[in-house]
mmCIF file of C-alpha atoms in Angstrom:
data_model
loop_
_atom_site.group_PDB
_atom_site.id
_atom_site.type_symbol
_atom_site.label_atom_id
_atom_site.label_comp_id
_atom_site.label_asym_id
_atom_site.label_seq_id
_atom_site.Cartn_x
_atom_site.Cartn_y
_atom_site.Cartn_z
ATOM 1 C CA UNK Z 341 20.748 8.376 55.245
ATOM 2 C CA UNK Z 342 20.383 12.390 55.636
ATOM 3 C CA UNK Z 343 18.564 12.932 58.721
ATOM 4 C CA UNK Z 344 19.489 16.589 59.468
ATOM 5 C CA UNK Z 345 16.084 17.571 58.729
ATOM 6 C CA UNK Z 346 14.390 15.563 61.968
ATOM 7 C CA UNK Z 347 14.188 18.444 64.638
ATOM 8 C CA UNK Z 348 11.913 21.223 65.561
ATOM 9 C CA UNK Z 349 8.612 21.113 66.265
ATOM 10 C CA UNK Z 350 6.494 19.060 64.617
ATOM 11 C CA UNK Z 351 2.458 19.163 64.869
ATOM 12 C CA UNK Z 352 0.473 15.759 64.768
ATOM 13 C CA UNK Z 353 -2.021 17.420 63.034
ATOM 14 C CA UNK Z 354 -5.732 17.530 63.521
ATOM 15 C CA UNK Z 355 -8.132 15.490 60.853
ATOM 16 C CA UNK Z 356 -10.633 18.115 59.503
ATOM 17 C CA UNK Z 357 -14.060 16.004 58.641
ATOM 18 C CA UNK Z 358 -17.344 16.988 57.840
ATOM 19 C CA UNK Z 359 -20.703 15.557 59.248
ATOM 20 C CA UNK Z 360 -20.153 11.874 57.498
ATOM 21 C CA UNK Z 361 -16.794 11.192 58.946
ATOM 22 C CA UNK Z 362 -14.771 12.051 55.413
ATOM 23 C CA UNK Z 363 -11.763 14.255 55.272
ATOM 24 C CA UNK Z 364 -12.883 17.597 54.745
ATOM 25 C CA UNK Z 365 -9.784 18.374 51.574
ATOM 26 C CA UNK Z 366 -10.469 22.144 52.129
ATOM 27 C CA UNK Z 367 -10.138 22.442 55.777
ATOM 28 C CA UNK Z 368 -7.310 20.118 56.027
ATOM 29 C CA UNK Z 369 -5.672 22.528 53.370
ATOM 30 C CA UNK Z 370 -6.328 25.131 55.278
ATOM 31 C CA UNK Z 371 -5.032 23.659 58.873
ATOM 32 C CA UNK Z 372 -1.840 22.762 56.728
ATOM 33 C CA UNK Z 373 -1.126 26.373 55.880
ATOM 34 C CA UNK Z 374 -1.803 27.612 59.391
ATOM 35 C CA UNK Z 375 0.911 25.519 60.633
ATOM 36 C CA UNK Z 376 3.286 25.912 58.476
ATOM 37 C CA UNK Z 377 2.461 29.941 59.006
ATOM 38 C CA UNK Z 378 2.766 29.283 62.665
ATOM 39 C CA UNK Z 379 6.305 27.993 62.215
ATOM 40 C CA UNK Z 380 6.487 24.207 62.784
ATOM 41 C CA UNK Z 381 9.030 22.088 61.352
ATOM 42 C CA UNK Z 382 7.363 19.710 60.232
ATOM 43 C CA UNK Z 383 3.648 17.732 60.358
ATOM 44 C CA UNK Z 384 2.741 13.974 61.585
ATOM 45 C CA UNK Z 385 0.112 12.625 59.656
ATOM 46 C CA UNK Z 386 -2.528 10.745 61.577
ATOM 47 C CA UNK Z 387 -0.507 10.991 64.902
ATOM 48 C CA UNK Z 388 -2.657 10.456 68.096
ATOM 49 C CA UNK Z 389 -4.053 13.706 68.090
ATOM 50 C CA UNK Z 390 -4.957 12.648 64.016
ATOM 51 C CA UNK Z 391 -7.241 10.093 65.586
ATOM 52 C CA UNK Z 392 -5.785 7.406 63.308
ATOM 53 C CA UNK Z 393 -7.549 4.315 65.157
ATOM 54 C CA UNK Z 394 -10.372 5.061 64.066
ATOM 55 C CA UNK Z 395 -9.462 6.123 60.222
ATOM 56 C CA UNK Z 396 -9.595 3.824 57.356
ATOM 57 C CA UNK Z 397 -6.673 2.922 55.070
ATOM 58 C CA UNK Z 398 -8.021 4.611 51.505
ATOM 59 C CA UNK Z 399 -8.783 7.741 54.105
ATOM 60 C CA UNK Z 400 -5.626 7.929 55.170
ATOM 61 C CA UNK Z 401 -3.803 7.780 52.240
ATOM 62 C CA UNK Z 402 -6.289 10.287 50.712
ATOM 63 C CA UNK Z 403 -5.281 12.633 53.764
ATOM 64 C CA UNK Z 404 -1.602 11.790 52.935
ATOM 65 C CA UNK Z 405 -1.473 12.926 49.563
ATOM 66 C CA UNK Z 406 -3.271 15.886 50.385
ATOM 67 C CA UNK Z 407 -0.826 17.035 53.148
ATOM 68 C CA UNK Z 408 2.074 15.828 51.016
ATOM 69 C CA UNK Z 409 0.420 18.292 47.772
ATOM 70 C CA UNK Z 410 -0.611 21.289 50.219
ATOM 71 C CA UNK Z 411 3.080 20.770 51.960
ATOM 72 C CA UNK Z 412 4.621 21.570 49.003
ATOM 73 C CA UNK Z 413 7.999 20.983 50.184
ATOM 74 C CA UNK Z 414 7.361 24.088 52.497
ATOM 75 C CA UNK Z 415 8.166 21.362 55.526
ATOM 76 C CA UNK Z 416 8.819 17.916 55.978
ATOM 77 C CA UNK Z 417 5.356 15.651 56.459
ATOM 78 C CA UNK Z 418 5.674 12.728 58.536
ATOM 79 C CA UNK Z 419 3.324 9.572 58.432
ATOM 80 C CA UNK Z 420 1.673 7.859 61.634
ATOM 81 C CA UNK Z 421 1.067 4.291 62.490
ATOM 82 C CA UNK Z 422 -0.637 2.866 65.026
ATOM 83 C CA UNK Z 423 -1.458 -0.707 63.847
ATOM 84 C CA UNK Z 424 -1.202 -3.594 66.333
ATOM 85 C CA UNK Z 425 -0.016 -6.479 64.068
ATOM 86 C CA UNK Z 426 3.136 -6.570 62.149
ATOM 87 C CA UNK Z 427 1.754 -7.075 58.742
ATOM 88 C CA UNK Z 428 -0.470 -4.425 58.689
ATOM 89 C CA UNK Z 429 2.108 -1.608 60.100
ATOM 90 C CA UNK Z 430 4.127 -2.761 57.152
ATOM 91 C CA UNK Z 431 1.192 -2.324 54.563
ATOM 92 C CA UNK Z 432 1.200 1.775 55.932
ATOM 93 C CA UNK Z 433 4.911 2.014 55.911
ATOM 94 C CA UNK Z 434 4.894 0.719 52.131
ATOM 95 C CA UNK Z 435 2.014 2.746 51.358
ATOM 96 C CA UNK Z 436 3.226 6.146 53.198
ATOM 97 C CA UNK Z 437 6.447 5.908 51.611
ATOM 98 C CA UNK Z 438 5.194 5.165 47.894
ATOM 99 C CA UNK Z 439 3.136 8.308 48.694
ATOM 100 C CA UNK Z 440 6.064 10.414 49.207
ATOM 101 C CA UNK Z 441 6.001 10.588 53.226
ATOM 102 C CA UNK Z 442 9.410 11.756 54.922
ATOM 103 C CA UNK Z 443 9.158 9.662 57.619
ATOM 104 C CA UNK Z 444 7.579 7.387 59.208
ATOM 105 C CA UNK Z 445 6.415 7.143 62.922
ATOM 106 C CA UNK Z 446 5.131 3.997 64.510
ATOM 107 C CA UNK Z 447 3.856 3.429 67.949
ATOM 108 C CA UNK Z 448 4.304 0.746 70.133
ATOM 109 C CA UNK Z 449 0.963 -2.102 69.690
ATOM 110 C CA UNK Z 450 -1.755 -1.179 71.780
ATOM 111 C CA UNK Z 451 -4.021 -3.451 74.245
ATOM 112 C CA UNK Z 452 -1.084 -6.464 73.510
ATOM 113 C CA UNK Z 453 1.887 -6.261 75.853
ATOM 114 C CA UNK Z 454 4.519 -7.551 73.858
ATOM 115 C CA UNK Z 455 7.866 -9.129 75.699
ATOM 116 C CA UNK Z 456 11.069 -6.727 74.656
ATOM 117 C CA UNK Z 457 12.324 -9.291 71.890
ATOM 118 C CA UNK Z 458 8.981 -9.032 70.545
ATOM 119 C CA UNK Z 459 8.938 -5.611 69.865
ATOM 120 C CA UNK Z 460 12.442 -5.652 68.820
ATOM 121 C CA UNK Z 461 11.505 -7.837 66.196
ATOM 122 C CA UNK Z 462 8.214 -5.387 65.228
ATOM 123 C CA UNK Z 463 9.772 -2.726 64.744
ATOM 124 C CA UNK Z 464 12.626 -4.123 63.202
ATOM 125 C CA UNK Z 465 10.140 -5.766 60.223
ATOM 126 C CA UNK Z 466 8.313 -2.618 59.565
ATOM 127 C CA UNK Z 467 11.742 -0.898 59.121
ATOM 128 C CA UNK Z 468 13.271 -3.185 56.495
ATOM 129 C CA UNK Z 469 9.889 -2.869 54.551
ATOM 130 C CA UNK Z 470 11.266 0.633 54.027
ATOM 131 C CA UNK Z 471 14.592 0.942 54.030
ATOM 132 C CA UNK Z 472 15.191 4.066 52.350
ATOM 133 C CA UNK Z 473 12.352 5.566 54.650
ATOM 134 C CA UNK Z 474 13.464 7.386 57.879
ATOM 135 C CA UNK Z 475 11.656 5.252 60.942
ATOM 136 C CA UNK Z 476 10.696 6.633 64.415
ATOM 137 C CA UNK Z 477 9.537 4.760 67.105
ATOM 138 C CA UNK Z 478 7.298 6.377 69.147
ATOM 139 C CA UNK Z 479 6.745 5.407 72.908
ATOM 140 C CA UNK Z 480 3.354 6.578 74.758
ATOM 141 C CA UNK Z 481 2.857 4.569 77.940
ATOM 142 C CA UNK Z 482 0.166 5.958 78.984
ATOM 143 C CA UNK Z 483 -2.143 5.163 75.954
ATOM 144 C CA UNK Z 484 -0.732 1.661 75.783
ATOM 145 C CA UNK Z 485 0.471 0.789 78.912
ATOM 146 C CA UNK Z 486 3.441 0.134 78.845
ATOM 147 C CA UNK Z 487 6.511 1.037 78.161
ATOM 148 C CA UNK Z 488 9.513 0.890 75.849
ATOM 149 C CA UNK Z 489 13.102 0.647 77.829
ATOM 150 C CA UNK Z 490 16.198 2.194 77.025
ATOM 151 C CA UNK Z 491 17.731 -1.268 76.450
ATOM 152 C CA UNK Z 492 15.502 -1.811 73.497
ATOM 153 C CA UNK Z 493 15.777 1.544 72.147
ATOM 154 C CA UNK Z 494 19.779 1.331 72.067
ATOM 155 C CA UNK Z 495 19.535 -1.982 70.375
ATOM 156 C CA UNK Z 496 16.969 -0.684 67.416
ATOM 157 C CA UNK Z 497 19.379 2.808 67.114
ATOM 158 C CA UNK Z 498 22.011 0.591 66.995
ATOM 159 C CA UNK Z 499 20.836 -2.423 64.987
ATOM 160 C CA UNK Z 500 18.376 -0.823 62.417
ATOM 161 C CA UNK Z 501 19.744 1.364 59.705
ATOM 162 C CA UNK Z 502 16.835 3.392 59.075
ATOM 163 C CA UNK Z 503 15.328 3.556 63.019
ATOM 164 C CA UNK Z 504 16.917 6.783 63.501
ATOM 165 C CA UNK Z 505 14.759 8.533 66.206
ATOM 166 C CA UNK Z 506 12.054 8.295 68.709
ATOM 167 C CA UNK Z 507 9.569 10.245 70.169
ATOM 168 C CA UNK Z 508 9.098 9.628 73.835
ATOM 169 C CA UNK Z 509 5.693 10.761 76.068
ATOM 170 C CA UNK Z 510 6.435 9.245 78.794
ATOM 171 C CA UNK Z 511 6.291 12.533 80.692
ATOM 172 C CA UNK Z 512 9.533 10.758 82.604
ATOM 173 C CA UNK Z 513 12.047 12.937 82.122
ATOM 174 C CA UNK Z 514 14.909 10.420 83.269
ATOM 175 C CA UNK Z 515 13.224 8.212 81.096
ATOM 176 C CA UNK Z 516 13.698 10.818 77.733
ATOM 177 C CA UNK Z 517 17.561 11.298 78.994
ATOM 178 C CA UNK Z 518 17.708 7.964 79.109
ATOM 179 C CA UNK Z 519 16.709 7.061 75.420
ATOM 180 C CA UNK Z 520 18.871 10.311 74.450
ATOM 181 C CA UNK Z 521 22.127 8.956 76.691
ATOM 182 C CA UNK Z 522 21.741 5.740 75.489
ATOM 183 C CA UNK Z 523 21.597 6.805 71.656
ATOM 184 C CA UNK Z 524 23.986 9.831 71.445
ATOM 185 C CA UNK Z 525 27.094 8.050 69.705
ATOM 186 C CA UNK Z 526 24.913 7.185 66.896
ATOM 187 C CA UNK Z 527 22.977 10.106 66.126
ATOM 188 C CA UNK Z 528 19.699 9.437 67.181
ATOM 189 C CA UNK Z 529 16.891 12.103 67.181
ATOM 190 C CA UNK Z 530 14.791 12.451 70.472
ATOM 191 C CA UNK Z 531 11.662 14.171 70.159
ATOM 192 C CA UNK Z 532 9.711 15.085 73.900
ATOM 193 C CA UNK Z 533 6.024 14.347 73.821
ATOM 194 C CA UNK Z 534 4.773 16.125 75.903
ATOM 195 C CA UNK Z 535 4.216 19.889 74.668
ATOM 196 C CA UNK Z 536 4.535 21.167 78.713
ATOM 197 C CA UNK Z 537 8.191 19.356 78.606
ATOM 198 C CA UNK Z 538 9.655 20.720 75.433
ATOM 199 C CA UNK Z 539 12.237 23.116 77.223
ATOM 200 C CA UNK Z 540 13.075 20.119 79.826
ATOM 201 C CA UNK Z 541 13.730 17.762 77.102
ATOM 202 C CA UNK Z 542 16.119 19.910 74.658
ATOM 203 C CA UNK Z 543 17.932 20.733 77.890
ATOM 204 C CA UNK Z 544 18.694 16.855 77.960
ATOM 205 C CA UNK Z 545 19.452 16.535 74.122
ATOM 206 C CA UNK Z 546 15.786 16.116 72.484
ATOM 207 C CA UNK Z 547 15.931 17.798 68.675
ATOM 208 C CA UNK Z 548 12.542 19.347 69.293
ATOM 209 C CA UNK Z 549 8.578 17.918 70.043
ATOM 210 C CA UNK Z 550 6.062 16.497 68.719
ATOM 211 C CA UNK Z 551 3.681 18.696 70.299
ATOM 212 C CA UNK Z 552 -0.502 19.144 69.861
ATOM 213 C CA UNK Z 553 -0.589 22.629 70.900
ATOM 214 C CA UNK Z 554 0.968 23.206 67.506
ATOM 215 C CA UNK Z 555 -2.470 22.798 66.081
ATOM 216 C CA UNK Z 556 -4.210 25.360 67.668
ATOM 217 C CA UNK Z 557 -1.004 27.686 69.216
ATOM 218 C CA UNK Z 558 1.866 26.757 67.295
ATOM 219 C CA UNK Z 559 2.961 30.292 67.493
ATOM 220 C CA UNK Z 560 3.511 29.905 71.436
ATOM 221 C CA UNK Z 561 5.631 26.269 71.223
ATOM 222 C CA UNK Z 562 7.607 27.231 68.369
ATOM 223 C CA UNK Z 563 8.859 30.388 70.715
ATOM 224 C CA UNK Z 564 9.817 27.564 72.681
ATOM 225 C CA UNK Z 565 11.765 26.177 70.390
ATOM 226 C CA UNK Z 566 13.064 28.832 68.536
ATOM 227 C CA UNK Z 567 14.472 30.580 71.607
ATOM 228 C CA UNK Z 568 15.726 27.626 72.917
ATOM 229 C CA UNK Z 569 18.366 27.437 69.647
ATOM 230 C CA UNK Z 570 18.920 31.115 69.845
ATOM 231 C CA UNK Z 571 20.833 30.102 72.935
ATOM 232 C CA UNK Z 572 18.203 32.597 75.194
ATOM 233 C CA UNK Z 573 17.427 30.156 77.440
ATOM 234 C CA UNK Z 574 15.871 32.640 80.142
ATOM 235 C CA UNK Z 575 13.243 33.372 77.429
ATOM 236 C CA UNK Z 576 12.708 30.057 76.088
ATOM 237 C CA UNK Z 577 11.695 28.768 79.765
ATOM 238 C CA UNK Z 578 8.892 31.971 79.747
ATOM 239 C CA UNK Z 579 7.959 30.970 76.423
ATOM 240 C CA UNK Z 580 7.388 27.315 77.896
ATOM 241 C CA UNK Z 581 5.658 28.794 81.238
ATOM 242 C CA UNK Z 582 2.912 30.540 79.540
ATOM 243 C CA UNK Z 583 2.410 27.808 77.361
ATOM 244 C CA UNK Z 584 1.601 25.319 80.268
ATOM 245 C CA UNK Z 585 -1.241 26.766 81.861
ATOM 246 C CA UNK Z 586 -2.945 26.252 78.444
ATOM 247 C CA UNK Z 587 -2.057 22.669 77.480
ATOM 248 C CA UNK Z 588 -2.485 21.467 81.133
ATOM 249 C CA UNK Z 589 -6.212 22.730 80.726
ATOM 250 C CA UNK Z 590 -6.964 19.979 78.227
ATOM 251 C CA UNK Z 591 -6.589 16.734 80.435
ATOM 252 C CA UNK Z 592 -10.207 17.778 81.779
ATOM 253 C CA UNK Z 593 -11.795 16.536 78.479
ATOM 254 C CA UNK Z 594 -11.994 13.721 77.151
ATOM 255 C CA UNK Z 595 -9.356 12.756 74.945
ATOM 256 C CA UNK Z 596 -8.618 13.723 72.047
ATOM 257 C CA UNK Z 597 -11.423 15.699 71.855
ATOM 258 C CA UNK Z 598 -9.902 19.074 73.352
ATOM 259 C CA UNK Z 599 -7.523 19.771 70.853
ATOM 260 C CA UNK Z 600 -10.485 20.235 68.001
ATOM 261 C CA UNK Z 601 -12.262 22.497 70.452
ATOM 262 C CA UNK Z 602 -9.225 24.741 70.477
ATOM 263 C CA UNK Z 603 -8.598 25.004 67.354
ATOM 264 C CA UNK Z 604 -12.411 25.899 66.996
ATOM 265 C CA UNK Z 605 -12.142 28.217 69.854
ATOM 266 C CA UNK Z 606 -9.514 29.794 67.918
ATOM 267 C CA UNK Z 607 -11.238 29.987 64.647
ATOM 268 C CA UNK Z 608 -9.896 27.550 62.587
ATOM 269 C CA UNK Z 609 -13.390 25.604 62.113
ATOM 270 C CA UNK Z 610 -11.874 22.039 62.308
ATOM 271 C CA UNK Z 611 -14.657 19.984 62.850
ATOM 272 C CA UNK Z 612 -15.922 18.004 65.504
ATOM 273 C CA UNK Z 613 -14.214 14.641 66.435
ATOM 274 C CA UNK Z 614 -14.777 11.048 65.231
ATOM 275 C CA UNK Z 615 -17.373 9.429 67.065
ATOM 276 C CA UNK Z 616 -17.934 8.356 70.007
ATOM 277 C CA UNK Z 617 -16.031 11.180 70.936
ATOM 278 C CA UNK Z 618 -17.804 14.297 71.350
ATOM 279 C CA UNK Z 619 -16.812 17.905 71.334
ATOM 280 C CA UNK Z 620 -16.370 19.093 75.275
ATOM 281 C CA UNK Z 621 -19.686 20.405 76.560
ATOM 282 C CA UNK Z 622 -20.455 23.592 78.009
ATOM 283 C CA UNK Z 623 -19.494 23.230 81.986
ATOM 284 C CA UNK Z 624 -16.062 23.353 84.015
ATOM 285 C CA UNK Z 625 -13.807 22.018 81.816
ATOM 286 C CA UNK Z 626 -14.583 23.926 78.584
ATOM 287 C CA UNK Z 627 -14.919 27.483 80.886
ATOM 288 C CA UNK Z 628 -10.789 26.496 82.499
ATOM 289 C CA UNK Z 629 -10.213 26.118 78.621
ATOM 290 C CA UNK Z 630 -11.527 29.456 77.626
ATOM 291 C CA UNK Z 631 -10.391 31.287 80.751
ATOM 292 C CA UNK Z 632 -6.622 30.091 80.018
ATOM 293 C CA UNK Z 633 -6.716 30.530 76.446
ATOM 294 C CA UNK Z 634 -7.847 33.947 77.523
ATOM 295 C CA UNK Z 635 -4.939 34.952 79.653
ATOM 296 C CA UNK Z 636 -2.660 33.724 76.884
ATOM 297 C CA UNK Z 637 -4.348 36.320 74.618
ATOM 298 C CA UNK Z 638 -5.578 33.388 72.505
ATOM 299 C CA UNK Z 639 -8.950 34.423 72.406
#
């Protein structure tokens, strides 16, 4: 199975809607193009930041084909899954890859706590529903918590064909070298989660992010990136430092919702997010938004 293409930075993009809670096609088209424009690798369809939990199945297949058409081949689009039970992960692996979807991501079940042969065996199913379909397994402790070990990610890299990456938010970085360590001999693509440790994490062998600031700044973490493989490693950190200031602003509001007000803040006119989320009011945590976007020269 090729996997030379998994690497860079890849956006979990935002899900345009308009004031019923439907994809908005022409603003998604649109927030397709600008990241693509801004240089990502690749996009994750109905990541975390996507707000898939609270997206239907016909909706997100409707937003899949219309990444996959507006794409164009131009970069690789990724689908998200964040299903609790088995049998339903493997309906949105089937239907992602029928669709055309690169890859597939799949986080860990939420609000269970599953014991480590449990989720061996999860994952495992969902990847032999699509075994010509690259599978990541995505680890986010901190929205499920709990988290995956290194033991059971060196069995599935091992064990699983098509599980041929990960992307970790633990925000541990001995935890990300871990997974990466553990996984080397065979290949396995690390992504860092956390935007504010992409530098840290290629330094430990991570192919790249999966990074939200993408969405509304992608022009700032792909410098990351991009000087990071240049080999200008002095740069790459600077890149990464005045990056920070502006993603660390966003764990003030409520999540996800600061990632649409971004984007808005930057123009893009994304939307507002599903409800009962609501966009970040005026106050102190919208004005440390604005005033660091501002010293990035992002507004």
């Amino acid at each position: 199975m090729n996997t030379d293409f998994i690497k860079g930075v890849i956006v979990p993009i935002l899900t345009p809607i308009n004031e019923n809670e439907f994809i908005d096609e022409a603003k998604l088209r649109e927030q397709v193009n600008y990241v693509i424009e801004g240089g990502v690798s690749g996009i994750l369809a109905f990541g975390s930041n996507g707000e898939f939990y609270v997206i239907e199945e016909d909706e997100m297949e409707r937003g899949l084909k219309i990444m996959i058409d507006q794409a164009a081949g131009r970069v690789s689009v990724y689908f998200g899954i964040g299903a609790i039970s088995t049998k339903k992960c493997c309906r949105l692996a089937k239907m992602a890859a029928d669709n055309g979807a690169a890859g597939i991501s799949v986080l860990q079940p939420m609000f269970l706590k599953p014991a480590e042969d449990e989720l061996y065996l999860h994952f495992k199913t969902i990847a032999e529903c699509v075994p010509e379909t690259p599978v990541l397994v995505y680890n986010n402790p901190g929205r499920v918590n709990y988290t995956m070990s290194g033991k059971l990610v060196e069995r599935l890299a091992h064990e699983v064909p098509n599980i041929v990456g990960m992307k970790d938010t633990s925000g541990d970085i001995t935890q990300t070298a871990e997974f990466i360590r553990r996984t080397r001999d065979v290949g396995f693509k690390v992504f860092g989660g956390k935007d504010t440790l992409l530098y840290a994490s290629m330094c430990h062998g991570a192919v790249g992010g999966v990074c939200t600031a993408a969405n509304f700044m992608p022009e700032l973490i792909v410098d990351v990136y991009n000087k990071y493989v240049a080999g200008d490693l002095k740069r790459s950190l600077e890149a990464q430092f005045k990056l920070n200031p502006v993603r660390l602003s966003m764990d003030g509001a409520s999540f996800p919702v600061a990632a649409k007000d971004m984007a808005n803040l930057r123009g893009r006119s994304v939307g507002l997010p599903y409800k009962p989320n609501l966009a970040t009011p005026e106050g102190p945590v919208l004005d440390r938004i604005k005033s660091e976007m501002k010293q990035a020269g992002l507004i």
